[in-house]
Amino acid sequence: MSAPRSHLQDQCDELDQLFAAVLPLVKQYQLENGQVDETKVVDFATPSELAEVMDFTPPEQGKEMAELVECIKTTMKYSVRTGHPRFFDKLYAGSDSIGQLGEFLTAVFNTNVHTYAVSPVFAVMETAVIKRVAALLGFNPDTAEGSLVPGGTYANLTGMIIARHKYFPHVRMEGFRAEDKPIALCSAQAHYSVRRATMMLGFGMNGTVSVPAARNGCMDTIALEDTIKSLIAEGKKPFFVNATAGTTVMGGFDNLVEISRICKQYDLWLHVDGAWGGTGKWKRLVIAIAIVIVIVIPFYLPLNGDFWCNFLFLFLLLLLFCIGWEGSLQKINVLPYFAVSVIIMTQPTPHISPKIK
């Protein structure tokens, strides 16, 4: 066996030194999160105060190991402890050890899933993940299609792009025409990314019409139908309805059954944003999904993992550690975090999985 090239050997030796220096800090940091009364969620400092204790100027040359370790300590000191039991600022929490390992190995592999040639294992794994999620939602995994995207905002944008392509296919090459007048509808409680999506797609934030919501955060379906009729009478083209399975403020679940009926009647694309609570309401989603075209499920929220940990590698770990899970919410809660959203597209009539009752 030939000896490894010297620079690769140097990298391995450096990695050993880094682990020896940093891993104890990580373990200590994790353990401190559990010391609820002794450890604060954040040792807050203003930007100017941070600039006094840390040098944010990109160095011209690399730092010595000791300097790197001190920088890591300072970063830990002033960062928000999302793994602290009293961290309630956002809809996520600290990461799981398996997710952390997945993040590290993702950087080691340093690949992309844009072609099979460059990433054969992960390319096949992506397909397996999409089929599994489709089955969990009650769809036939052999006919449903999907995509992995980095978060709910991007998923909502992607869903609207797909709908736009269906109702305005000429836009792809020509752009919008004066007579198109596209309109997307969503609840007044819907996520801000819906309006941002219409801005990014070129028909403006005024191209999103907000439908009133009830006090429980759910879309008023009577107002939805009235709004659609009014828009059509004005010569506009409503084509996209964003329903929400768990609004971010009130936790409201829109009446997907009634909204789907309305969308079918007026030939509108129904998009379900399940970023907040989609994974906690499998049965409710499946019951209503008969004419839903796209549903968004971001797994980093309920499964407690790093934001950008590679979803595909983590699914490999799921296969190793969680064989035989039946899709129950109890088992889902103990799985590692994922850090992407899943867009599932399906035919109008789904196959309802016997495991989801």
CSV table of C-alpha atoms in Angstrom, one decimal:
chain,number,residue,atom,x,y,z
A,1,MET,CA,0.0,0.0,0.0
A,2,SER,CA,1.4,3.4,-1.0
A,3,ALA,CA,1.8,6.1,1.6
A,4,PRO,CA,-0.8,8.9,1.7
A,5,ARG,CA,0.2,12.1,0.1
A,6,SER,CA,1.9,14.4,2.7
A,7,HIS,CA,-0.8,17.1,2.6
A,8,LEU,CA,-3.5,14.6,3.3
A,9,GLN,CA,-1.6,13.2,6.2
A,10,ASP,CA,-1.1,16.7,7.5
A,11,GLN,CA,-4.9,17.3,7.3
A,12,CYS,CA,-5.6,14.1,9.3
A,13,ASP,CA,-3.1,15.1,11.9
A,14,GLU,CA,-4.6,18.6,12.1
A,15,LEU,CA,-8.0,17.1,12.5
A,16,ASP,CA,-6.8,15.0,15.4
A,17,GLN,CA,-5.5,18.1,17.1
A,18,LEU,CA,-8.7,20.0,16.4
A,19,PHE,CA,-10.9,17.3,17.9
A,20,ALA,CA,-8.6,17.0,20.9
A,21,ALA,CA,-8.9,20.7,21.6
A,22,VAL,CA,-12.5,21.4,20.6
A,23,LEU,CA,-14.5,18.3,21.5
A,24,PRO,CA,-14.1,18.8,25.2
A,25,LEU,CA,-15.4,22.4,24.8
A,26,VAL,CA,-18.4,21.1,22.9
A,27,LYS,CA,-19.2,18.5,25.6
A,28,GLN,CA,-18.9,21.2,28.3
A,29,TYR,CA,-21.1,23.5,26.3
A,30,GLN,CA,-23.8,20.8,26.0
A,31,LEU,CA,-23.7,19.9,29.6
A,32,GLU,CA,-24.0,23.5,30.7
A,33,ASN,CA,-27.2,23.8,28.7
A,34,GLY,CA,-28.7,21.4,31.3
A,35,GLN,CA,-27.7,23.5,34.2
A,36,VAL,CA,-30.8,25.6,33.9
A,37,ASP,CA,-30.3,27.9,36.9
A,38,GLU,CA,-26.6,28.4,36.5
A,39,THR,CA,-26.4,29.0,32.8
A,40,LYS,CA,-28.2,31.8,31.0
A,41,VAL,CA,-29.8,31.3,27.6
A,42,VAL,CA,-27.6,34.2,26.3
A,43,ASP,CA,-24.9,36.3,27.6
A,44,PHE,CA,-26.1,39.3,25.7
A,45,ALA,CA,-23.8,41.9,24.2
A,46,THR,CA,-24.4,44.7,21.8
A,47,PRO,CA,-22.6,44.8,18.4
A,48,SER,CA,-20.1,47.4,19.7
A,49,GLU,CA,-19.5,45.3,22.8
A,50,LEU,CA,-18.9,42.2,20.7
A,51,ALA,CA,-16.4,44.1,18.5
A,52,GLU,CA,-14.4,44.9,21.7
A,53,VAL,CA,-14.0,41.3,22.8
A,54,MET,CA,-13.7,39.7,19.3
A,55,ASP,CA,-11.7,40.6,16.2
A,56,PHE,CA,-14.0,40.2,13.3
A,57,THR,CA,-11.5,41.4,10.7
A,58,PRO,CA,-10.7,38.6,8.3
A,59,PRO,CA,-7.0,37.7,9.0
A,60,GLU,CA,-4.4,37.8,6.3
A,61,GLN,CA,-3.0,34.5,7.6
A,62,GLY,CA,-4.2,31.6,9.6
A,63,LYS,CA,-4.2,31.6,13.4
A,64,GLU,CA,-2.4,29.3,15.7
A,65,MET,CA,-4.4,26.5,17.4
A,66,ALA,CA,-4.5,28.3,20.8
A,67,GLU,CA,-6.0,31.4,19.2
A,68,LEU,CA,-8.6,29.3,17.4
A,69,VAL,CA,-9.6,27.7,20.6
A,70,GLU,CA,-10.0,31.0,22.4
A,71,CYS,CA,-12.1,32.3,19.5
A,72,ILE,CA,-14.4,29.3,19.8
A,73,LYS,CA,-14.7,29.8,23.6
A,74,THR,CA,-15.7,33.4,23.0
A,75,THR,CA,-18.2,32.5,20.3
A,76,MET,CA,-19.8,30.0,22.7
A,77,LYS,CA,-20.0,32.5,25.4
A,78,TYR,CA,-21.9,35.1,23.5
A,79,SER,CA,-24.0,32.9,21.3
A,80,VAL,CA,-27.7,32.1,22.0
A,81,ARG,CA,-28.0,28.6,23.6
A,82,THR,CA,-30.8,27.1,21.5
A,83,GLY,CA,-30.4,23.8,23.3
A,84,HIS,CA,-31.2,25.5,26.7
A,85,PRO,CA,-34.5,24.3,28.2
A,86,ARG,CA,-35.5,28.0,28.5
A,87,PHE,CA,-34.9,28.9,24.9
A,88,PHE,CA,-38.4,29.7,23.5
A,89,ASP,CA,-37.6,32.4,20.9
A,90,LYS,CA,-38.2,30.4,17.8
A,91,LEU,CA,-39.9,27.2,16.6
A,92,TYR,CA,-36.8,25.0,17.0
A,93,ALA,CA,-34.3,24.0,19.6
A,94,GLY,CA,-30.8,22.7,20.0
A,95,SER,CA,-29.4,20.0,17.7
A,96,ASP,CA,-29.1,16.3,18.3
A,97,SER,CA,-25.8,14.5,18.4
A,98,ILE,CA,-26.6,12.4,15.3
A,99,GLY,CA,-27.5,15.6,13.5
A,100,GLN,CA,-24.2,17.1,14.5
A,101,LEU,CA,-22.4,14.1,13.2
A,102,GLY,CA,-24.3,14.3,10.0
A,103,GLU,CA,-23.3,18.0,9.6
A,104,PHE,CA,-19.7,17.1,10.1
A,105,LEU,CA,-19.7,14.2,7.6
A,106,THR,CA,-21.6,16.4,5.1
A,107,ALA,CA,-18.6,18.7,5.1
A,108,VAL,CA,-16.2,15.8,4.8
A,109,PHE,CA,-18.0,14.4,1.7
A,110,ASN,CA,-18.4,18.0,0.3
A,111,THR,CA,-20.6,16.8,-2.6
A,112,ASN,CA,-23.8,17.9,-4.3
A,113,VAL,CA,-26.9,16.0,-5.4
A,114,HIS,CA,-27.2,17.7,-8.7
A,115,THR,CA,-26.2,14.6,-10.7
A,116,TYR,CA,-26.0,10.9,-10.0
A,117,ALA,CA,-22.4,10.8,-11.2
A,118,VAL,CA,-21.1,13.1,-8.5
A,119,SER,CA,-23.3,11.8,-5.7
A,120,PRO,CA,-24.7,8.3,-6.4
A,121,VAL,CA,-25.5,7.3,-2.8
A,122,PHE,CA,-27.2,10.5,-1.9
A,123,ALA,CA,-29.1,10.7,-5.2
A,124,VAL,CA,-30.7,7.4,-4.5
A,125,MET,CA,-31.2,8.3,-0.9
A,126,GLU,CA,-33.1,11.5,-1.9
A,127,THR,CA,-35.6,9.4,-3.9
A,128,ALA,CA,-36.0,7.0,-1.0
A,129,VAL,CA,-36.7,10.0,1.4
A,130,ILE,CA,-39.3,11.5,-0.9
A,131,LYS,CA,-41.1,8.2,-1.3
A,132,ARG,CA,-41.1,7.6,2.4
A,133,VAL,CA,-42.5,11.0,3.2
A,134,ALA,CA,-45.2,10.6,0.5
A,135,ALA,CA,-46.2,7.3,2.1
A,136,LEU,CA,-46.4,8.9,5.6
A,137,LEU,CA,-48.8,11.5,4.2
A,138,GLY,CA,-51.0,8.8,2.7
A,139,PHE,CA,-50.0,9.1,-0.9
A,140,ASN,CA,-48.9,6.3,-3.3
A,141,PRO,CA,-45.1,6.6,-3.2
A,142,ASP,CA,-44.9,5.1,-6.7
A,143,THR,CA,-46.7,8.0,-8.3
A,144,ALA,CA,-46.0,11.0,-6.0
A,145,GLU,CA,-43.1,13.2,-6.8
A,146,GLY,CA,-41.2,15.6,-4.5
A,147,SER,CA,-38.1,17.7,-4.0
A,148,LEU,CA,-35.9,18.6,-1.0
A,149,VAL,CA,-35.4,22.4,-0.5
A,150,PRO,CA,-33.7,24.4,2.2
A,151,GLY,CA,-36.6,25.6,4.4
A,152,GLY,CA,-40.3,26.5,4.3
A,153,THR,CA,-39.8,29.9,2.6
A,154,TYR,CA,-38.0,28.3,-0.3
A,155,ALA,CA,-40.6,25.5,-0.4
A,156,ASN,CA,-43.5,28.0,-0.7
A,157,LEU,CA,-41.7,29.9,-3.5
A,158,THR,CA,-41.1,26.6,-5.3
A,159,GLY,CA,-44.7,25.6,-5.0
A,160,MET,CA,-45.8,28.9,-6.4
A,161,ILE,CA,-43.4,28.5,-9.3
A,162,ILE,CA,-44.9,25.1,-10.2
A,163,ALA,CA,-48.4,26.6,-10.1
A,164,ARG,CA,-47.4,29.5,-12.2
A,165,HIS,CA,-45.9,27.2,-14.8
A,166,LYS,CA,-49.2,25.3,-15.0
A,167,TYR,CA,-51.5,28.3,-15.4
A,168,PHE,CA,-49.1,30.6,-17.2
A,169,PRO,CA,-46.7,28.4,-19.1
A,170,HIS,CA,-45.6,31.2,-21.4
A,171,VAL,CA,-44.0,33.0,-18.6
A,172,ARG,CA,-41.0,30.7,-18.6
A,173,MET,CA,-39.9,32.1,-22.0
A,174,GLU,CA,-41.8,35.3,-22.5
A,175,GLY,CA,-42.6,36.7,-19.1
A,176,PHE,CA,-46.1,37.8,-18.0
A,177,ARG,CA,-48.5,39.3,-20.5
A,178,ALA,CA,-50.6,42.4,-19.8
A,179,GLU,CA,-53.8,40.3,-19.8
A,180,ASP,CA,-52.5,37.7,-17.3
A,181,LYS,CA,-53.2,39.6,-14.1
A,182,PRO,CA,-52.2,36.7,-11.8
A,183,ILE,CA,-53.4,36.6,-8.2
A,184,ALA,CA,-52.3,34.4,-5.3
A,185,LEU,CA,-54.6,34.1,-2.2
A,186,CYS,CA,-53.7,33.3,1.3
A,187,SER,CA,-55.0,33.8,4.8
A,188,ALA,CA,-54.3,37.0,6.7
A,189,GLN,CA,-52.4,34.7,9.1
A,190,ALA,CA,-50.3,33.1,6.5
A,191,HIS,CA,-46.5,33.2,6.5
A,192,TYR,CA,-44.9,36.4,5.1
A,193,SER,CA,-43.1,34.2,2.5
A,194,VAL,CA,-46.2,34.0,0.3
A,195,ARG,CA,-46.2,37.7,-0.4
A,196,ARG,CA,-42.4,37.6,-0.9
A,197,ALA,CA,-42.9,34.8,-3.4
A,198,THR,CA,-45.2,36.9,-5.6
A,199,MET,CA,-42.6,39.7,-5.4
A,200,MET,CA,-39.8,37.4,-6.5
A,201,LEU,CA,-41.9,35.9,-9.3
A,202,GLY,CA,-42.5,39.2,-10.9
A,203,PHE,CA,-46.2,40.0,-10.3
A,204,GLY,CA,-45.6,42.1,-7.2
A,205,MET,CA,-46.6,41.8,-3.5
A,206,ASN,CA,-49.9,43.4,-4.5
A,207,GLY,CA,-50.4,40.2,-6.4
A,208,THR,CA,-51.1,38.5,-3.1
A,209,VAL,CA,-54.6,39.0,-1.7
A,210,SER,CA,-55.1,38.3,2.0
A,211,VAL,CA,-58.3,36.6,3.0
A,212,PRO,CA,-59.6,37.4,6.5
A,213,ALA,CA,-59.0,34.8,9.3
A,214,ALA,CA,-61.1,34.0,12.3
A,215,ARG,CA,-59.9,34.6,15.8
A,216,ASN,CA,-58.5,31.1,16.0
A,217,GLY,CA,-56.1,31.9,13.1
A,218,CYS,CA,-58.0,29.8,10.5
A,219,MET,CA,-58.9,31.2,7.0
A,220,ASP,CA,-62.5,32.3,6.6
A,221,THR,CA,-63.6,30.0,3.7
A,222,ILE,CA,-66.7,32.0,3.0
A,223,ALA,CA,-64.6,35.1,2.5
A,224,LEU,CA,-62.2,33.1,0.4
A,225,GLU,CA,-64.9,32.1,-2.1
A,226,ASP,CA,-66.3,35.6,-2.1
A,227,THR,CA,-62.9,37.0,-2.8
A,228,ILE,CA,-62.3,34.6,-5.7
A,229,LYS,CA,-65.6,35.6,-7.3
A,230,SER,CA,-64.8,39.3,-6.9
A,231,LEU,CA,-61.4,38.9,-8.5
A,232,ILE,CA,-62.8,37.0,-11.4
A,233,ALA,CA,-65.4,39.7,-11.9
A,234,GLU,CA,-62.6,42.3,-12.0
A,235,GLY,CA,-60.9,40.5,-14.9
A,236,LYS,CA,-58.1,39.1,-12.7
A,237,LYS,CA,-56.8,35.6,-12.7
A,238,PRO,CA,-56.7,34.0,-9.3
A,239,PHE,CA,-54.6,30.8,-9.7
A,240,PHE,CA,-53.0,29.9,-6.4
A,241,VAL,CA,-54.4,29.4,-2.9
A,242,ASN,CA,-52.0,29.0,0.1
A,243,ALA,CA,-53.7,27.1,2.9
A,244,THR,CA,-51.8,26.8,6.2
A,245,ALA,CA,-51.6,23.7,8.4
A,246,GLY,CA,-50.5,25.6,11.6
A,247,THR,CA,-50.2,29.4,11.4
A,248,THR,CA,-47.0,30.7,13.1
A,249,VAL,CA,-48.8,33.1,15.5
A,250,MET,CA,-52.1,31.4,16.4
A,251,GLY,CA,-51.4,27.8,15.5
A,252,GLY,CA,-54.6,27.7,13.4
A,253,PHE,CA,-55.3,24.9,10.9
A,254,ASP,CA,-57.2,26.0,7.8
A,255,ASN,CA,-60.2,24.0,6.8
A,256,LEU,CA,-58.4,22.0,4.1
A,257,VAL,CA,-61.5,20.0,3.1
A,258,GLU,CA,-63.5,23.1,2.3
A,259,ILE,CA,-60.7,25.0,0.8
A,260,SER,CA,-59.9,22.1,-1.5
A,261,ARG,CA,-63.5,22.0,-2.6
A,262,ILE,CA,-63.4,25.7,-3.5
A,263,CYS,CA,-60.1,25.3,-5.4
A,264,LYS,CA,-61.6,22.4,-7.4
A,265,GLN,CA,-64.7,24.4,-8.2
A,266,TYR,CA,-62.8,27.4,-9.5
A,267,ASP,CA,-59.8,25.5,-10.9
A,268,LEU,CA,-57.2,26.9,-8.5
A,269,TRP,CA,-53.9,25.4,-7.4
A,270,LEU,CA,-54.0,24.5,-3.7
A,271,HIS,CA,-50.8,24.7,-1.8
A,272,VAL,CA,-50.6,23.6,1.8
A,273,ASP,CA,-47.9,25.2,4.0
A,274,GLY,CA,-47.4,22.6,6.7
A,275,ALA,CA,-44.2,24.2,8.1
A,276,TRP,CA,-45.5,24.9,11.5
A,277,GLY,CA,-47.7,21.9,12.3
A,278,GLY,CA,-47.9,19.7,9.2
A,279,THR,CA,-45.9,16.9,10.8
A,280,GLY,CA,-48.1,16.9,13.9
A,281,LYS,CA,-51.4,16.5,12.0
A,282,TRP,CA,-50.8,13.6,9.6
A,283,LYS,CA,-54.4,12.3,9.8
A,284,ARG,CA,-55.9,15.7,9.3
A,285,LEU,CA,-53.8,16.5,6.3
A,286,VAL,CA,-54.4,13.1,4.7
A,287,ILE,CA,-58.2,13.4,5.1
A,288,ALA,CA,-58.1,16.7,3.2
A,289,ILE,CA,-55.4,16.0,0.7
A,290,ALA,CA,-57.6,14.4,-2.0
A,291,ILE,CA,-57.2,17.4,-4.3
A,292,VAL,CA,-54.2,19.1,-2.7
A,293,ILE,CA,-51.4,19.4,-5.2
A,294,VAL,CA,-48.4,20.4,-3.1
A,295,ILE,CA,-47.8,20.1,0.6
A,296,VAL,CA,-44.8,21.6,2.4
A,297,ILE,CA,-43.2,19.8,5.4
A,298,PRO,CA,-40.0,21.1,6.9
A,299,PHE,CA,-38.5,18.4,9.2
A,300,TYR,CA,-36.0,20.6,11.0
A,301,LEU,CA,-38.8,22.0,13.2
A,302,PRO,CA,-40.3,19.0,14.9
A,303,LEU,CA,-37.3,16.6,14.7
A,304,ASN,CA,-34.9,18.8,16.5
A,305,GLY,CA,-31.8,18.9,14.3
A,306,ASP,CA,-29.3,21.4,13.0
A,307,PHE,CA,-30.7,23.8,10.5
A,308,TRP,CA,-28.4,23.0,7.6
A,309,CYS,CA,-27.5,19.4,8.4
A,310,ASN,CA,-27.6,17.2,5.3
A,311,PHE,CA,-31.1,15.7,5.1
A,312,LEU,CA,-29.9,12.9,2.9
A,313,PHE,CA,-27.1,11.6,5.2
A,314,LEU,CA,-29.4,11.8,8.2
A,315,PHE,CA,-31.9,9.6,6.4
A,316,LEU,CA,-29.1,7.0,6.1
A,317,LEU,CA,-28.7,7.2,9.9
A,318,LEU,CA,-32.5,6.8,10.2
A,319,LEU,CA,-32.3,3.6,8.3
A,320,LEU,CA,-29.6,2.4,10.6
A,321,PHE,CA,-31.1,3.5,13.9
A,322,CYS,CA,-34.9,3.5,13.3
A,323,ILE,CA,-35.7,0.5,11.2
A,324,GLY,CA,-39.4,-0.4,11.5
A,325,TRP,CA,-40.8,2.9,12.6
A,326,GLU,CA,-44.5,3.1,11.7
A,327,GLY,CA,-44.9,6.8,11.2
A,328,SER,CA,-46.3,7.5,14.6
A,329,LEU,CA,-45.8,10.9,16.1
A,330,GLN,CA,-44.2,9.4,19.2
A,331,LYS,CA,-41.5,7.8,17.2
A,332,ILE,CA,-41.1,10.8,14.9
A,333,ASN,CA,-40.3,13.0,17.9
A,334,VAL,CA,-37.2,10.9,18.8
A,335,LEU,CA,-35.6,11.0,15.4
A,336,PRO,CA,-32.7,13.2,14.5
A,337,TYR,CA,-33.4,16.6,13.0
A,338,PHE,CA,-33.7,17.3,9.3
A,339,ALA,CA,-32.9,20.7,8.0
A,340,VAL,CA,-34.8,20.9,4.8
A,341,SER,CA,-38.4,21.0,3.6
A,342,VAL,CA,-40.0,18.4,1.5
A,343,ILE,CA,-42.4,19.3,-1.3
A,344,ILE,CA,-44.6,16.4,-2.3
A,345,MET,CA,-46.6,16.5,-5.5
A,346,THR,CA,-49.3,14.0,-6.2
A,347,GLN,CA,-52.2,13.1,-8.4
A,348,PRO,CA,-55.6,14.3,-7.2
A,349,THR,CA,-56.6,10.9,-5.7
A,350,PRO,CA,-54.1,9.6,-3.2
A,351,HIS,CA,-53.6,6.1,-2.0
A,352,ILE,CA,-54.4,6.2,1.8
A,353,SER,CA,-51.8,4.2,3.6
A,354,PRO,CA,-53.2,1.5,5.9
A,355,LYS,CA,-50.6,2.6,8.5
A,356,ILE,CA,-52.2,6.0,8.9
A,357,LYS,CA,-55.7,5.6,10.5
